[in-house]
């Protein structure tokens, strides 16, 4: 009886989750397609930047994307399972040793950049080919 | 007032139509058996008597079993809903579909017991300074003056038992009704511990 109830709660959570989560990691440069509802029309906005954190687990899992917009650092937090996050494309893999890249906020110049992760031998198929890597840091 | 007996399962979050995460409490509603009806002529008020969770016949005393009519199994929980707006028959089973058109509900439950608590936790008193020579920490302070009124007024806020009392939370939004699973998702927190019995009623002050 007792475990029964929690299973129901979990099944409700599972319904909400996406079956296929976009594959990306902290340090990757990504392009997030985010649905925006304006009155009655819907449009998709792209947001490009560096993934500096992935937080929480389960239904409330979020990721933070940082970019530099006209000299001002901008960070946006997206719920990973939100139906409004349409897709997340990886533009560039990053080589990082930390799970949270908050240190990048106070770095300038070359130190604010993340080295590209080069997988030796084969080409990384998960990286979107067409898009040129974002050259802003 | 339409309502059902449910069970609090726990909290989670769901996305709404606009993609926002909404905190919800999951309330399970087992089929509610209509056990009896009260009428103005006979009892002085209109109500239906509803029971859930079947009990073994051997575990029920005769007076308790007597409340259930022919062919009705005794139930563990037995509650009344006054002025039930839907026409129901004795022996009928009600499920969450009843709440499908309802937008806001009131939820009644017994709150979690906190035991004997002081005034700071129980009544949100500020307490005194911890240091700098203060000898007044978490006390209640004065409860009345000497010459006049020469007594402590009734209902003065003092330490004592807290929690484990009937609590009604009003105007909670119904986020989703899942007939297949037999659950209602209600926005926000509800009183009581997990697996406690709840009354989910249509909101009195909001529709």
mmCIF file of N, CA and C in Angstrom, chain B residues 58-159:
data_model
loop_
_atom_site.group_PDB
_atom_site.id
_atom_site.type_symbol
_atom_site.label_atom_id
_atom_site.label_comp_id
_atom_site.label_asym_id
_atom_site.label_seq_id
_atom_site.Cartn_x
_atom_site.Cartn_y
_atom_site.Cartn_z
ATOM 1 N N UNK B 58 -15.136 -9.285 9.674
ATOM 2 C CA UNK B 58 -14.806 -9.753 11.020
ATOM 3 C C UNK B 58 -14.169 -8.660 11.863
ATOM 4 N N UNK B 59 -13.724 -7.613 11.236
ATOM 5 C CA UNK B 59 -13.033 -6.550 11.957
ATOM 6 C C UNK B 59 -13.973 -5.410 12.341
ATOM 7 N N UNK B 60 -15.238 -5.557 12.020
ATOM 8 C CA UNK B 60 -16.175 -4.468 12.238
ATOM 9 C C UNK B 60 -17.145 -4.840 13.353
ATOM 10 N N UNK B 61 -17.379 -3.876 14.243
ATOM 11 C CA UNK B 61 -18.348 -4.124 15.307
ATOM 12 C C UNK B 61 -19.759 -4.052 14.735
ATOM 13 N N UNK B 62 -20.681 -4.647 15.380
ATOM 14 C CA UNK B 62 -22.051 -4.697 14.872
ATOM 15 C C UNK B 62 -22.674 -3.310 14.723
ATOM 16 N N UNK B 63 -22.497 -2.423 15.716
ATOM 17 C CA UNK B 63 -23.078 -1.094 15.556
ATOM 18 C C UNK B 63 -22.516 -0.359 14.333
ATOM 19 N N UNK B 64 -21.196 -0.551 14.109
ATOM 20 C CA UNK B 64 -20.581 0.126 12.972
ATOM 21 C C UNK B 64 -21.108 -0.465 11.673
ATOM 22 N N UNK B 65 -21.196 -1.807 11.614
ATOM 23 C CA UNK B 65 -21.653 -2.465 10.404
ATOM 24 C C UNK B 65 -23.108 -2.124 10.121
ATOM 25 N N UNK B 66 -23.852 -1.788 11.165
ATOM 26 C CA UNK B 66 -25.247 -1.462 11.001
ATOM 27 C C UNK B 66 -25.510 -0.219 10.187
ATOM 28 N N UNK B 67 -24.497 0.635 10.062
ATOM 29 C CA UNK B 67 -24.662 1.847 9.270
ATOM 30 C C UNK B 67 -24.708 1.553 7.787
ATOM 31 N N UNK B 68 -24.241 0.364 7.413
ATOM 32 C CA UNK B 68 -24.176 0.018 5.996
ATOM 33 C C UNK B 68 -25.372 -0.847 5.644
ATOM 34 N N UNK B 69 -26.003 -0.530 4.555
ATOM 35 C CA UNK B 69 -27.204 -1.225 4.147
ATOM 36 C C UNK B 69 -26.914 -2.600 3.589
ATOM 37 N N UNK B 70 -27.962 -3.221 3.077
ATOM 38 C CA UNK B 70 -27.846 -4.558 2.499
ATOM 39 C C UNK B 70 -26.844 -4.564 1.357
ATOM 40 N N UNK B 71 -25.948 -5.543 1.389
ATOM 41 C CA UNK B 71 -25.039 -5.727 0.258
ATOM 42 C C UNK B 71 -23.918 -4.711 0.172
ATOM 43 N N UNK B 72 -23.796 -3.842 1.174
ATOM 44 C CA UNK B 72 -22.700 -2.875 1.161
ATOM 45 C C UNK B 72 -21.626 -3.320 2.138
ATOM 46 N N UNK B 73 -20.393 -3.365 1.657
ATOM 47 C CA UNK B 73 -19.282 -3.757 2.521
ATOM 48 C C UNK B 73 -18.910 -2.594 3.425
ATOM 49 N N UNK B 74 -18.633 -2.858 4.690
ATOM 50 C CA UNK B 74 -18.224 -1.780 5.595
ATOM 51 C C UNK B 74 -16.909 -1.160 5.136
ATOM 52 N N UNK B 75 -16.759 0.126 5.338
ATOM 53 C CA UNK B 75 -15.535 0.808 4.918
ATOM 54 C C UNK B 75 -14.833 1.421 6.121
ATOM 55 N N UNK B 76 -13.555 1.643 5.944
ATOM 56 C CA UNK B 76 -12.739 2.175 7.039
ATOM 57 C C UNK B 76 -13.059 3.648 7.300
ATOM 58 N N UNK B 77 -13.179 4.423 6.222
ATOM 59 C CA UNK B 77 -13.426 5.857 6.359
ATOM 60 C C UNK B 77 -14.877 6.135 5.992
ATOM 61 N N UNK B 78 -15.521 6.945 6.798
ATOM 62 C CA UNK B 78 -16.919 7.262 6.568
ATOM 63 C C UNK B 78 -17.101 8.769 6.775
ATOM 64 N N UNK B 79 -17.528 9.469 5.741
ATOM 65 C CA UNK B 79 -17.678 10.920 5.867
ATOM 66 C C UNK B 79 -18.984 11.373 5.226
ATOM 67 N N UNK B 80 -19.410 12.566 5.637
ATOM 68 C CA UNK B 80 -20.621 13.129 5.047
ATOM 69 C C UNK B 80 -20.285 14.337 4.190
ATOM 70 N N UNK B 81 -21.015 14.513 3.124
ATOM 71 C CA UNK B 81 -20.929 15.738 2.326
ATOM 72 C C UNK B 81 -22.310 16.370 2.320
ATOM 73 N N UNK B 82 -22.375 17.585 2.841
ATOM 74 C CA UNK B 82 -23.664 18.267 2.945
ATOM 75 C C UNK B 82 -24.082 18.829 1.586
ATOM 76 N N UNK B 83 -25.379 18.835 1.354
ATOM 77 C CA UNK B 83 -25.966 19.429 0.157
ATOM 78 C C UNK B 83 -25.223 19.023 -1.109
ATOM 79 N N UNK B 84 -25.100 17.741 -1.306
ATOM 80 C CA UNK B 84 -24.417 17.210 -2.495
ATOM 81 C C UNK B 84 -25.205 17.621 -3.733
ATOM 82 N N UNK B 85 -24.507 18.280 -4.669
ATOM 83 C CA UNK B 85 -25.217 18.885 -5.799
ATOM 84 C C UNK B 85 -25.587 17.883 -6.885
ATOM 85 N N UNK B 86 -24.957 16.708 -6.833
ATOM 86 C CA UNK B 86 -25.257 15.716 -7.860
ATOM 87 C C UNK B 86 -26.218 14.676 -7.272
ATOM 88 N N UNK B 87 -27.128 14.216 -8.126
ATOM 89 C CA UNK B 87 -28.081 13.223 -7.664
ATOM 90 C C UNK B 87 -27.425 11.847 -7.685
ATOM 91 N N UNK B 88 -27.274 11.236 -6.523
ATOM 92 C CA UNK B 88 -26.628 9.923 -6.461
ATOM 93 C C UNK B 88 -27.519 8.944 -5.703
ATOM 94 N N UNK B 89 -27.322 7.679 -6.002
ATOM 95 C CA UNK B 89 -28.086 6.630 -5.336
ATOM 96 C C UNK B 89 -27.186 5.896 -4.345
ATOM 97 N N UNK B 90 -27.820 5.344 -3.324
ATOM 98 C CA UNK B 90 -27.073 4.532 -2.363
ATOM 99 C C UNK B 90 -26.537 3.301 -3.081
ATOM 100 N N UNK B 91 -25.266 2.998 -2.850
ATOM 101 C CA UNK B 91 -24.644 1.867 -3.520
ATOM 102 C C UNK B 91 -23.839 2.275 -4.735
ATOM 103 N N UNK B 92 -24.019 3.522 -5.182
ATOM 104 C CA UNK B 92 -23.274 4.035 -6.333
ATOM 105 C C UNK B 92 -21.823 4.310 -5.929
ATOM 106 N N UNK B 93 -20.927 4.194 -6.915
ATOM 107 C CA UNK B 93 -19.527 4.514 -6.626
ATOM 108 C C UNK B 93 -19.121 5.768 -7.382
ATOM 109 N N UNK B 94 -18.499 6.695 -6.656
ATOM 110 C CA UNK B 94 -18.069 7.950 -7.256
ATOM 111 C C UNK B 94 -16.561 7.899 -7.463
ATOM 112 N N UNK B 95 -16.109 8.437 -8.599
ATOM 113 C CA UNK B 95 -14.663 8.509 -8.798
ATOM 114 C C UNK B 95 -14.256 9.934 -9.195
ATOM 115 N N UNK B 96 -12.985 10.096 -9.552
ATOM 116 C CA UNK B 96 -12.460 11.439 -9.803
ATOM 117 C C UNK B 96 -13.157 12.164 -10.930
ATOM 118 N N UNK B 97 -13.849 11.428 -11.796
ATOM 119 C CA UNK B 97 -14.544 12.087 -12.904
ATOM 120 C C UNK B 97 -15.484 13.179 -12.395
ATOM 121 N N UNK B 98 -15.897 13.028 -11.153
ATOM 122 C CA UNK B 98 -16.764 14.019 -10.513
ATOM 123 C C UNK B 98 -16.123 15.407 -10.484
ATOM 124 N N UNK B 99 -14.806 15.428 -10.391
ATOM 125 C CA UNK B 99 -14.104 16.706 -10.233
ATOM 126 C C UNK B 99 -13.626 17.281 -11.559
ATOM 127 N N UNK B 100 -14.041 16.668 -12.657
ATOM 128 C CA UNK B 100 -13.479 17.063 -13.939
ATOM 129 C C UNK B 100 -13.790 18.503 -14.327
ATOM 130 N N UNK B 101 -14.975 18.958 -13.988
ATOM 131 C CA UNK B 101 -15.350 20.322 -14.370
ATOM 132 C C UNK B 101 -14.983 21.342 -13.287
ATOM 133 N N UNK B 102 -14.447 20.870 -12.194
ATOM 134 C CA UNK B 102 -14.177 21.750 -11.054
ATOM 135 C C UNK B 102 -12.813 22.414 -11.230
ATOM 136 N N UNK B 103 -12.770 23.727 -11.038
ATOM 137 C CA UNK B 103 -11.497 24.441 -11.232
ATOM 138 C C UNK B 103 -10.752 24.667 -9.916
ATOM 139 N N UNK B 104 -11.515 24.910 -8.863
ATOM 140 C CA UNK B 104 -10.862 25.146 -7.566
ATOM 141 C C UNK B 104 -11.494 24.255 -6.501
ATOM 142 N N UNK B 105 -10.673 23.790 -5.574
ATOM 143 C CA UNK B 105 -11.177 22.941 -4.505
ATOM 144 C C UNK B 105 -10.698 23.439 -3.144
ATOM 145 N N UNK B 106 -11.434 23.017 -2.114
ATOM 146 C CA UNK B 106 -10.979 23.170 -0.731
ATOM 147 C C UNK B 106 -10.578 21.781 -0.263
ATOM 148 N N UNK B 107 -9.500 21.709 0.491
ATOM 149 C CA UNK B 107 -9.049 20.405 0.971
ATOM 150 C C UNK B 107 -9.005 20.420 2.493
ATOM 151 N N UNK B 108 -9.579 19.394 3.092
ATOM 152 C CA UNK B 108 -9.623 19.274 4.549
ATOM 153 C C UNK B 108 -8.805 18.065 4.956
ATOM 154 N N UNK B 109 -7.950 18.226 5.962
ATOM 155 C CA UNK B 109 -7.189 17.092 6.470
ATOM 156 C C UNK B 109 -6.700 17.388 7.870
ATOM 157 N N UNK B 110 -6.231 16.344 8.526
ATOM 158 C CA UNK B 110 -5.586 16.520 9.822
ATOM 159 C C UNK B 110 -4.129 16.867 9.590
ATOM 160 N N UNK B 111 -3.692 17.980 10.181
ATOM 161 C CA UNK B 111 -2.311 18.390 9.964
ATOM 162 C C UNK B 111 -1.353 17.487 10.720
ATOM 163 N N UNK B 112 -0.086 17.538 10.338
ATOM 164 C CA UNK B 112 0.945 16.751 11.012
ATOM 165 C C UNK B 112 1.069 17.196 12.465
ATOM 166 N N UNK B 113 1.177 16.257 13.377
ATOM 167 C CA UNK B 113 1.324 16.604 14.772
ATOM 168 C C UNK B 113 2.735 17.085 15.084
ATOM 169 N N UNK B 114 2.837 18.187 15.838
ATOM 170 C CA UNK B 114 4.169 18.726 16.187
ATOM 171 C C UNK B 114 4.499 18.494 17.650
ATOM 172 N N UNK B 115 3.585 17.936 18.412
ATOM 173 C CA UNK B 115 3.845 17.726 19.825
ATOM 174 C C UNK B 115 3.711 19.012 20.622
ATOM 175 N N UNK B 116 4.303 19.023 21.820
ATOM 176 C CA UNK B 116 4.243 20.207 22.699
ATOM 177 C C UNK B 116 5.267 21.214 22.210
ATOM 178 N N UNK B 117 4.812 22.371 21.792
ATOM 179 C CA UNK B 117 5.728 23.365 21.233
ATOM 180 C C UNK B 117 5.664 24.669 22.004
ATOM 181 N N UNK B 118 6.786 25.404 21.989
ATOM 182 C CA UNK B 118 6.845 26.705 22.636
ATOM 183 C C UNK B 118 6.181 27.774 21.791
ATOM 184 N N UNK B 119 6.194 28.991 22.330
ATOM 185 C CA UNK B 119 5.464 30.065 21.652
ATOM 186 C C UNK B 119 6.137 30.533 20.363
ATOM 187 N N UNK B 120 7.458 30.324 20.272
ATOM 188 C CA UNK B 120 8.161 30.817 19.083
ATOM 189 C C UNK B 120 7.706 30.033 17.860
ATOM 190 N N UNK B 121 7.659 28.701 17.994
ATOM 191 C CA UNK B 121 7.227 27.881 16.861
ATOM 192 C C UNK B 121 5.702 27.909 16.706
ATOM 193 N N UNK B 122 5.015 27.893 17.860
ATOM 194 C CA UNK B 122 3.566 27.743 17.791
ATOM 195 C C UNK B 122 2.853 29.020 17.385
ATOM 196 N N UNK B 123 3.319 30.143 17.874
ATOM 197 C CA UNK B 123 2.617 31.406 17.604
ATOM 198 C C UNK B 123 3.488 32.441 16.921
ATOM 199 N N UNK B 124 4.648 32.045 16.470
ATOM 200 C CA UNK B 124 5.558 32.957 15.767
ATOM 201 C C UNK B 124 5.985 34.151 16.615
ATOM 202 N N UNK B 125 6.157 33.945 17.934
ATOM 203 C CA UNK B 125 6.702 35.008 18.766
ATOM 204 C C UNK B 125 8.142 35.267 18.353
ATOM 205 N N UNK B 126 8.607 36.477 18.611
ATOM 206 C CA UNK B 126 9.945 36.846 18.165
ATOM 207 C C UNK B 126 11.048 36.302 19.049
ATOM 208 N N UNK B 127 10.780 36.114 20.334
ATOM 209 C CA UNK B 127 11.841 35.715 21.240
ATOM 210 C C UNK B 127 12.744 36.892 21.563
ATOM 211 N N UNK B 128 13.692 36.650 22.457
ATOM 212 C CA UNK B 128 14.576 37.735 22.857
ATOM 213 C C UNK B 128 15.967 37.571 22.305
ATOM 214 N N UNK B 129 16.872 38.406 22.776
ATOM 215 C CA UNK B 129 18.263 38.331 22.314
ATOM 216 C C UNK B 129 18.916 37.073 22.849
ATOM 217 N N UNK B 130 19.829 36.553 22.085
ATOM 218 C CA UNK B 130 20.531 35.357 22.525
ATOM 219 C C UNK B 130 21.684 35.716 23.452
ATOM 220 N N UNK B 131 22.318 36.875 23.186
ATOM 221 C CA UNK B 131 23.538 37.248 23.925
ATOM 222 C C UNK B 131 23.409 38.631 24.551
ATOM 223 N N UNK B 132 24.537 39.245 24.855
ATOM 224 C CA UNK B 132 24.631 40.569 25.474
ATOM 225 C C UNK B 132 23.890 40.623 26.800
ATOM 226 N N UNK B 133 24.020 39.564 27.591
ATOM 227 C CA UNK B 133 23.452 39.575 28.933
ATOM 228 C C UNK B 133 21.969 39.345 28.997
ATOM 229 N N UNK B 134 21.374 39.066 27.876
ATOM 230 C CA UNK B 134 19.918 38.864 27.869
ATOM 231 C C UNK B 134 19.555 37.577 28.585
ATOM 232 N N UNK B 135 18.524 37.659 29.417
ATOM 233 C CA UNK B 135 18.048 36.449 30.081
ATOM 234 C C UNK B 135 16.668 36.073 29.542
ATOM 235 N N UNK B 136 16.313 36.657 28.436
ATOM 236 C CA UNK B 136 14.989 36.440 27.841
ATOM 237 C C UNK B 136 15.180 35.864 26.447
ATOM 238 N N UNK B 137 15.000 34.558 26.329
ATOM 239 C CA UNK B 137 15.325 33.942 25.040
ATOM 240 C C UNK B 137 14.101 33.542 24.227
ATOM 241 N N UNK B 138 13.462 32.450 24.633
ATOM 242 C CA UNK B 138 12.307 31.983 23.850
ATOM 243 C C UNK B 138 11.035 31.965 24.702
ATOM 244 N N UNK B 139 11.009 32.818 25.739
ATOM 245 C CA UNK B 139 9.872 32.832 26.645
ATOM 246 C C UNK B 139 8.656 33.527 26.034
ATOM 247 N N UNK B 140 7.524 33.314 26.695
ATOM 248 C CA UNK B 140 6.288 33.939 26.228
ATOM 249 C C UNK B 140 6.167 35.389 26.709
ATOM 250 N N UNK B 141 6.831 35.725 27.830
ATOM 251 C CA UNK B 141 6.689 37.069 28.392
ATOM 252 C C UNK B 141 5.509 37.147 29.338
ATOM 253 N N UNK B 142 5.027 38.369 29.548
ATOM 254 C CA UNK B 142 3.940 38.577 30.500
ATOM 255 C C UNK B 142 2.609 38.044 29.970
ATOM 256 N N UNK B 143 1.800 37.491 30.870
ATOM 257 C CA UNK B 143 0.486 37.011 30.444
ATOM 258 C C UNK B 143 -0.652 37.796 31.098
ATOM 259 N N UNK B 144 -0.288 38.848 31.842
ATOM 260 C CA UNK B 144 -1.347 39.653 32.440
ATOM 261 C C UNK B 144 -0.768 40.527 33.545
ATOM 262 N N UNK B 145 -1.443 41.657 33.909
ATOM 263 C CA UNK B 145 -0.909 42.577 34.895
ATOM 264 C C UNK B 145 -1.513 42.308 36.274
ATOM 265 N N UNK B 146 -0.932 42.979 37.274
ATOM 266 C CA UNK B 146 -1.210 42.623 38.659
ATOM 267 C C UNK B 146 -2.551 43.147 39.179
ATOM 268 N N UNK B 147 -2.640 44.464 39.366
ATOM 269 C CA UNK B 147 -3.855 45.002 39.989
ATOM 270 C C UNK B 147 -5.041 44.867 39.044
ATOM 271 N N UNK B 148 -4.799 45.274 37.822
ATOM 272 C CA UNK B 148 -5.844 45.126 36.819
ATOM 273 C C UNK B 148 -5.217 44.540 35.578
ATOM 274 N N UNK B 149 -5.683 43.534 34.981
ATOM 275 C CA UNK B 149 -6.963 42.837 35.201
ATOM 276 C C UNK B 149 -6.903 41.760 36.283
ATOM 277 N N UNK B 150 -5.709 41.568 36.872
ATOM 278 C CA UNK B 150 -5.584 40.611 37.956
ATOM 279 C C UNK B 150 -5.920 39.183 37.519
ATOM 280 N N UNK B 151 -5.764 38.920 36.259
ATOM 281 C CA UNK B 151 -5.993 37.559 35.776
ATOM 282 C C UNK B 151 -5.343 37.434 34.401
ATOM 283 N N UNK B 152 -5.230 36.210 33.950
ATOM 284 C CA UNK B 152 -4.777 36.000 32.581
ATOM 285 C C UNK B 152 -5.995 35.807 31.708
ATOM 286 N N UNK B 153 -6.066 36.609 30.664
ATOM 287 C CA UNK B 153 -7.226 36.504 29.778
ATOM 288 C C UNK B 153 -7.269 35.151 29.096
ATOM 289 N N UNK B 154 -8.454 34.763 28.751
ATOM 290 C CA UNK B 154 -8.620 33.517 28.003
ATOM 291 C C UNK B 154 -8.026 33.683 26.614
ATOM 292 N N UNK B 155 -7.682 32.571 25.997
ATOM 293 C CA UNK B 155 -7.141 32.533 24.640
ATOM 294 C C UNK B 155 -5.774 33.200 24.516
ATOM 295 N N UNK B 156 -5.093 33.403 25.639
ATOM 296 C CA UNK B 156 -3.745 33.945 25.565
ATOM 297 C C UNK B 156 -2.846 32.925 24.879
ATOM 298 N N UNK B 157 -1.974 33.431 24.004
ATOM 299 C CA UNK B 157 -1.115 32.521 23.249
ATOM 300 C C UNK B 157 -0.004 31.982 24.138
ATOM 301 N N UNK B 158 -0.025 30.695 24.361
ATOM 302 C CA UNK B 158 0.925 30.056 25.268
ATOM 303 C C UNK B 158 1.462 28.783 24.644
ATOM 304 N N UNK B 159 2.492 28.183 25.252
ATOM 305 C CA UNK B 159 2.987 26.915 24.736
ATOM 306 C C UNK B 159 1.910 25.840 24.855
#
